Amino acid sequence: MTSAAKPHNAVLALRERELLASKRVFLARGAKLKRCPACLLAEQHCICAAKPKPQQGAAFCLLMYKGEAYKPSNTGRLIADVMADNHAFLWQRTEADPALLALLSDPSYAPILIFPHQYVAPERCISSKADIDRVCSGKTPLFVLLDGTWREAKKMLKSPYLQPLPVLGIAPEQASDYRLREAAHLHQLCTAEVAIAVLQLAELTPASQTLQLYFRAFRAAYLKTKPHLDPERSRSATP
């Protein structure tokens, strides 16, 4: 990523492009809520002051299913706030963005797809820091995340340009702490939690810890407007 006076958030930039191109107004849940235009949370719970200093050491590319960038509950933009080298593209079923293809073939990067191993051929699978180092061979790791629902992610996985990429699988040790959407499986992580686990595995500890703290701040602020999703608040409200 080229240096700039203002940190670049590729997810928010993609969101703005999609909103401008849309022929109808997108109304997310809670559309009547007055939101901060930067963090997309309720103005009274804005977390812009908690936005961390951008971290180095790896790049992230989010391939987003249509409509995902619009959602205030999407955590991909947290990754883009934390990692200085970040990219986001809209997934399209029949064609690929030329800029995405150029990024994946950029000789300065070593693209690595993040996805559970049971859905890909064994020869594509990698699982350790040593594997990451071997694949990168001195290049910057470019972690590719498929951002959408579980069903949407499995559709995106079939894209031809993703087939040559090695696949890093993340096996979560505990249930997701997301709570903002219903997961298809107990241990299914949200996008930011996957990135946290990837950074931990890559031994990029400062970046992993920074994203984890930022995600916690985001989740706590979001849940303040969704008390029914917060078990602790629900229990305290029960007589």
Short mmCIF file of C-alpha atoms in Angstrom, two decimals:
data_model
loop_
_atom_site.label_atom_id
_atom_site.label_comp_id
_atom_site.label_asym_id
_atom_site.label_seq_id
_atom_site.Cartn_x
_atom_site.Cartn_y
_atom_site.Cartn_z
CA MET A 1 0.00 0.00 0.00
CA THR A 2 1.39 3.41 -0.87
CA SER A 3 1.82 5.87 1.99
CA ALA A 4 -0.85 8.49 2.51
CA ALA A 5 -1.65 11.17 5.04
CA LYS A 6 -4.93 9.47 5.95
CA PRO A 7 -5.10 5.70 6.59
CA HIS A 8 -7.00 3.91 3.83
CA ASN A 9 -9.95 1.67 4.66
CA ALA A 10 -10.70 -0.32 1.51
CA VAL A 11 -13.97 -1.71 2.90
CA LEU A 12 -15.44 1.74 3.54
CA ALA A 13 -14.19 2.87 0.13
CA LEU A 14 -15.93 -0.12 -1.49
CA ARG A 15 -19.09 0.66 0.48
CA GLU A 16 -19.10 4.23 -0.83
CA ARG A 17 -18.62 3.09 -4.42
CA GLU A 18 -21.43 0.57 -4.11
CA LEU A 19 -23.78 3.14 -2.57
CA LEU A 20 -23.06 5.58 -5.38
CA ALA A 21 -23.66 2.91 -8.00
CA SER A 22 -26.82 1.55 -6.39
CA LYS A 23 -30.12 2.32 -8.09
CA ARG A 24 -32.04 2.06 -4.84
CA VAL A 25 -31.37 3.07 -1.26
CA PHE A 26 -29.94 0.30 0.89
CA LEU A 27 -31.71 0.05 4.24
CA ALA A 28 -29.94 -2.10 6.80
CA ARG A 29 -31.58 -3.22 10.00
CA GLY A 30 -31.73 -0.23 12.32
CA ALA A 31 -31.78 2.13 9.33
CA LYS A 32 -33.58 4.78 11.39
CA LEU A 33 -30.71 4.90 13.87
CA LYS A 34 -28.50 7.98 13.56
CA ARG A 35 -25.07 6.57 12.81
CA CYS A 36 -21.52 7.88 12.75
CA PRO A 37 -20.54 7.99 9.05
CA ALA A 38 -17.06 6.65 9.84
CA CYS A 39 -17.57 3.68 12.20
CA LEU A 40 -21.27 3.17 11.24
CA LEU A 41 -22.29 2.69 14.86
CA ALA A 42 -24.90 4.74 16.69
CA GLU A 43 -23.56 8.25 17.19
CA GLN A 44 -23.81 7.99 20.98
CA HIS A 45 -21.71 4.80 20.87
CA CYS A 46 -19.15 5.92 18.25
CA ILE A 47 -15.78 4.13 18.55
CA CYS A 48 -13.77 6.40 16.25
CA ALA A 49 -11.70 7.54 19.25
CA ALA A 50 -10.65 3.91 19.77
CA LYS A 51 -9.40 3.50 16.20
CA PRO A 52 -5.86 2.12 16.53
CA LYS A 53 -2.64 2.95 14.78
CA PRO A 54 -2.38 0.90 11.55
CA GLN A 55 -0.28 -2.25 11.88
CA GLN A 56 2.27 -3.74 9.50
CA GLY A 57 3.53 -7.23 8.71
CA ALA A 58 0.81 -8.62 6.45
CA ALA A 59 -1.80 -7.56 3.93
CA PHE A 60 -5.47 -8.49 3.89
CA CYS A 61 -7.81 -8.78 0.92
CA LEU A 62 -11.52 -9.06 1.62
CA LEU A 63 -13.61 -10.56 -1.16
CA MET A 64 -17.11 -9.43 -0.22
CA TYR A 65 -20.46 -10.83 -1.24
CA LYS A 66 -22.88 -8.23 -2.57
CA GLY A 67 -24.47 -6.21 0.22
CA GLU A 68 -21.93 -7.23 2.86
CA ALA A 69 -20.04 -3.93 2.83
CA TYR A 70 -23.27 -2.05 3.54
CA LYS A 71 -23.98 -3.79 6.83
CA PRO A 72 -23.11 -1.91 10.06
CA SER A 73 -22.57 -5.32 11.68
CA ASN A 74 -19.85 -6.27 9.18
CA THR A 75 -16.46 -6.58 10.89
CA GLY A 76 -14.32 -6.54 7.75
CA ARG A 77 -13.89 -2.80 8.05
CA LEU A 78 -12.28 -3.32 11.48
CA ILE A 79 -9.53 -5.33 9.79
CA ALA A 80 -9.05 -2.52 7.26
CA ASP A 81 -8.78 -0.01 10.10
CA VAL A 82 -6.11 -2.06 11.85
CA MET A 83 -4.00 -3.37 8.95
CA ALA A 84 -2.32 -0.65 6.91
CA ASP A 85 -2.14 -2.80 3.78
CA ASN A 86 -5.78 -3.64 3.12
CA HIS A 87 -7.87 -4.31 0.01
CA ALA A 88 -11.55 -5.03 -0.62
CA PHE A 89 -13.42 -6.18 -3.72
CA LEU A 90 -16.97 -7.09 -4.57
CA TRP A 91 -17.32 -10.74 -5.56
CA GLN A 92 -19.01 -11.33 -8.88
CA ARG A 93 -20.20 -14.74 -10.02
CA THR A 94 -19.33 -14.50 -13.73
CA GLU A 95 -16.29 -12.20 -13.79
CA ALA A 96 -13.54 -10.85 -11.57
CA ASP A 97 -12.44 -7.30 -10.94
CA PRO A 98 -9.24 -6.76 -12.97
CA ALA A 99 -7.73 -4.96 -9.97
CA LEU A 100 -8.32 -8.07 -7.84
CA LEU A 101 -6.61 -10.29 -10.39
CA ALA A 102 -3.71 -7.83 -10.57
CA LEU A 103 -3.38 -7.91 -6.79
CA LEU A 104 -3.36 -11.70 -6.64
CA SER A 105 -0.62 -11.81 -9.30
CA ASP A 106 1.46 -8.99 -7.81
CA PRO A 107 4.98 -10.44 -7.33
CA SER A 108 5.46 -8.61 -4.04
CA TYR A 109 2.65 -10.59 -2.40
CA ALA A 110 2.09 -14.25 -1.54
CA PRO A 111 -1.72 -14.69 -1.54
CA ILE A 112 -3.10 -17.22 0.95
CA LEU A 113 -6.80 -18.08 1.06
CA ILE A 114 -8.35 -18.53 4.50
CA PHE A 115 -10.93 -21.34 4.58
CA PRO A 116 -11.65 -24.62 6.42
CA HIS A 117 -9.54 -27.44 5.04
CA GLN A 118 -12.37 -29.93 4.65
CA TYR A 119 -13.64 -28.00 1.62
CA VAL A 120 -10.39 -28.01 -0.40
CA ALA A 121 -7.94 -30.53 -1.81
CA PRO A 122 -5.32 -31.70 0.76
CA GLU A 123 -2.41 -30.59 -1.41
CA ARG A 124 -3.54 -26.96 -1.08
CA CYS A 125 -3.68 -27.01 2.71
CA ILE A 126 -1.22 -25.24 5.00
CA SER A 127 -1.58 -24.95 8.76
CA SER A 128 1.44 -23.46 10.51
CA LYS A 129 3.76 -20.47 10.73
CA ALA A 130 6.44 -22.55 9.02
CA ASP A 131 4.03 -23.25 6.16
CA ILE A 132 3.25 -19.53 5.82
CA ASP A 133 6.97 -18.69 5.73
CA ARG A 134 7.58 -21.37 3.11
CA VAL A 135 4.74 -20.15 0.88
CA CYS A 136 5.74 -16.50 1.24
CA SER A 137 9.48 -17.01 0.68
CA GLY A 138 10.24 -13.42 1.68
CA LYS A 139 7.12 -11.90 0.12
CA THR A 140 4.38 -10.13 2.07
CA PRO A 141 1.60 -12.53 3.03
CA LEU A 142 -1.71 -11.49 1.49
CA PHE A 143 -4.46 -13.17 3.47
CA VAL A 144 -7.63 -13.50 1.38
CA LEU A 145 -10.88 -13.59 3.37
CA LEU A 146 -14.26 -14.51 1.86
CA ASP A 147 -16.67 -12.13 3.55
CA GLY A 148 -20.31 -13.19 3.55
CA THR A 149 -22.62 -15.76 5.08
CA TRP A 150 -21.41 -19.33 5.28
CA ARG A 151 -23.46 -20.28 2.20
CA GLU A 152 -22.16 -17.25 0.28
CA ALA A 153 -18.55 -18.00 1.23
CA LYS A 154 -18.84 -21.52 -0.16
CA LYS A 155 -20.08 -20.05 -3.44
CA MET A 156 -17.12 -17.66 -3.59
CA LEU A 157 -14.71 -20.51 -2.84
CA LYS A 158 -15.45 -21.97 -6.30
CA SER A 159 -14.09 -18.90 -8.14
CA PRO A 160 -11.47 -20.04 -10.71
CA TYR A 161 -8.89 -17.43 -9.73
CA LEU A 162 -8.86 -18.74 -6.13
CA GLN A 163 -8.10 -22.33 -7.12
CA PRO A 164 -4.28 -21.94 -7.37
CA LEU A 165 -4.01 -20.40 -3.90
CA PRO A 166 -2.75 -22.30 -0.85
CA VAL A 167 -5.41 -22.52 1.85
CA LEU A 168 -4.79 -21.77 5.51
CA GLY A 169 -7.35 -23.37 7.81
CA ILE A 170 -8.30 -21.88 11.17
CA ALA A 171 -9.60 -24.21 13.87
CA PRO A 172 -11.17 -22.03 16.60
CA GLU A 173 -10.64 -23.24 20.15
CA GLN A 174 -13.79 -21.60 21.50
CA ALA A 175 -17.17 -20.39 20.36
CA SER A 176 -17.44 -17.05 18.59
CA ASP A 177 -17.87 -13.99 20.79
CA TYR A 178 -19.56 -12.09 17.97
CA ARG A 179 -23.28 -12.39 18.93
CA LEU A 180 -24.36 -9.81 16.34
CA ARG A 181 -25.60 -12.41 13.86
CA GLU A 182 -26.69 -16.01 14.16
CA ALA A 183 -23.95 -18.40 13.09
CA ALA A 184 -24.60 -21.62 11.20
CA HIS A 185 -22.30 -23.50 13.58
CA LEU A 186 -21.36 -22.90 17.22
CA HIS A 187 -17.67 -22.39 16.46
CA GLN A 188 -18.13 -20.29 13.32
CA LEU A 189 -16.17 -17.06 13.67
CA CYS A 190 -16.96 -13.64 12.26
CA THR A 191 -14.54 -12.07 9.78
CA ALA A 192 -12.58 -10.05 12.36
CA GLU A 193 -12.21 -13.09 14.64
CA VAL A 194 -10.82 -15.10 11.72
CA ALA A 195 -8.29 -12.33 11.03
CA ILE A 196 -7.30 -12.30 14.72
CA ALA A 197 -6.66 -16.05 14.60
CA VAL A 198 -4.68 -15.71 11.35
CA LEU A 199 -2.49 -12.99 12.81
CA GLN A 200 -1.89 -15.11 15.92
CA LEU A 201 -0.87 -18.08 13.79
CA ALA A 202 1.43 -15.86 11.72
CA GLU A 203 3.01 -14.67 15.00
CA LEU A 204 2.09 -11.06 14.30
CA THR A 205 1.21 -10.57 17.95
CA PRO A 206 0.94 -6.75 18.12
CA ALA A 207 -1.45 -6.71 15.15
CA SER A 208 -3.48 -9.60 16.54
CA GLN A 209 -3.82 -7.98 19.96
CA THR A 210 -4.67 -4.61 18.44
CA LEU A 211 -7.43 -6.08 16.29
CA GLN A 212 -8.78 -8.10 19.21
CA LEU A 213 -9.09 -5.02 21.44
CA TYR A 214 -10.68 -3.01 18.63
CA PHE A 215 -13.14 -5.82 17.91
CA ARG A 216 -14.12 -5.97 21.58
CA ALA A 217 -14.77 -2.22 21.60
CA PHE A 218 -16.87 -2.54 18.45
CA ARG A 219 -18.88 -5.46 19.79
CA ALA A 220 -19.56 -3.77 23.12
CA ALA A 221 -20.71 -0.56 21.42
CA TYR A 222 -22.90 -2.41 18.92
CA LEU A 223 -24.58 -4.48 21.62
CA LYS A 224 -25.63 -1.34 23.47
CA THR A 225 -28.24 -0.83 20.77
CA LYS A 226 -29.10 -4.55 20.63
CA PRO A 227 -29.65 -5.60 24.28
CA HIS A 228 -31.59 -8.70 23.21
CA LEU A 229 -28.37 -10.07 21.68
CA ASP A 230 -26.33 -9.59 24.86
CA PRO A 231 -26.84 -12.51 27.29
CA GLU A 232 -25.31 -10.59 30.22
CA ARG A 233 -27.64 -7.60 29.82
CA SER A 234 -30.59 -9.89 29.23
CA ARG A 235 -29.89 -11.76 32.46
CA SER A 236 -29.48 -8.54 34.45
CA ALA A 237 -32.83 -7.30 33.13
CA THR A 238 -34.61 -10.50 34.21
CA PRO A 239 -36.43 -10.06 37.56
#
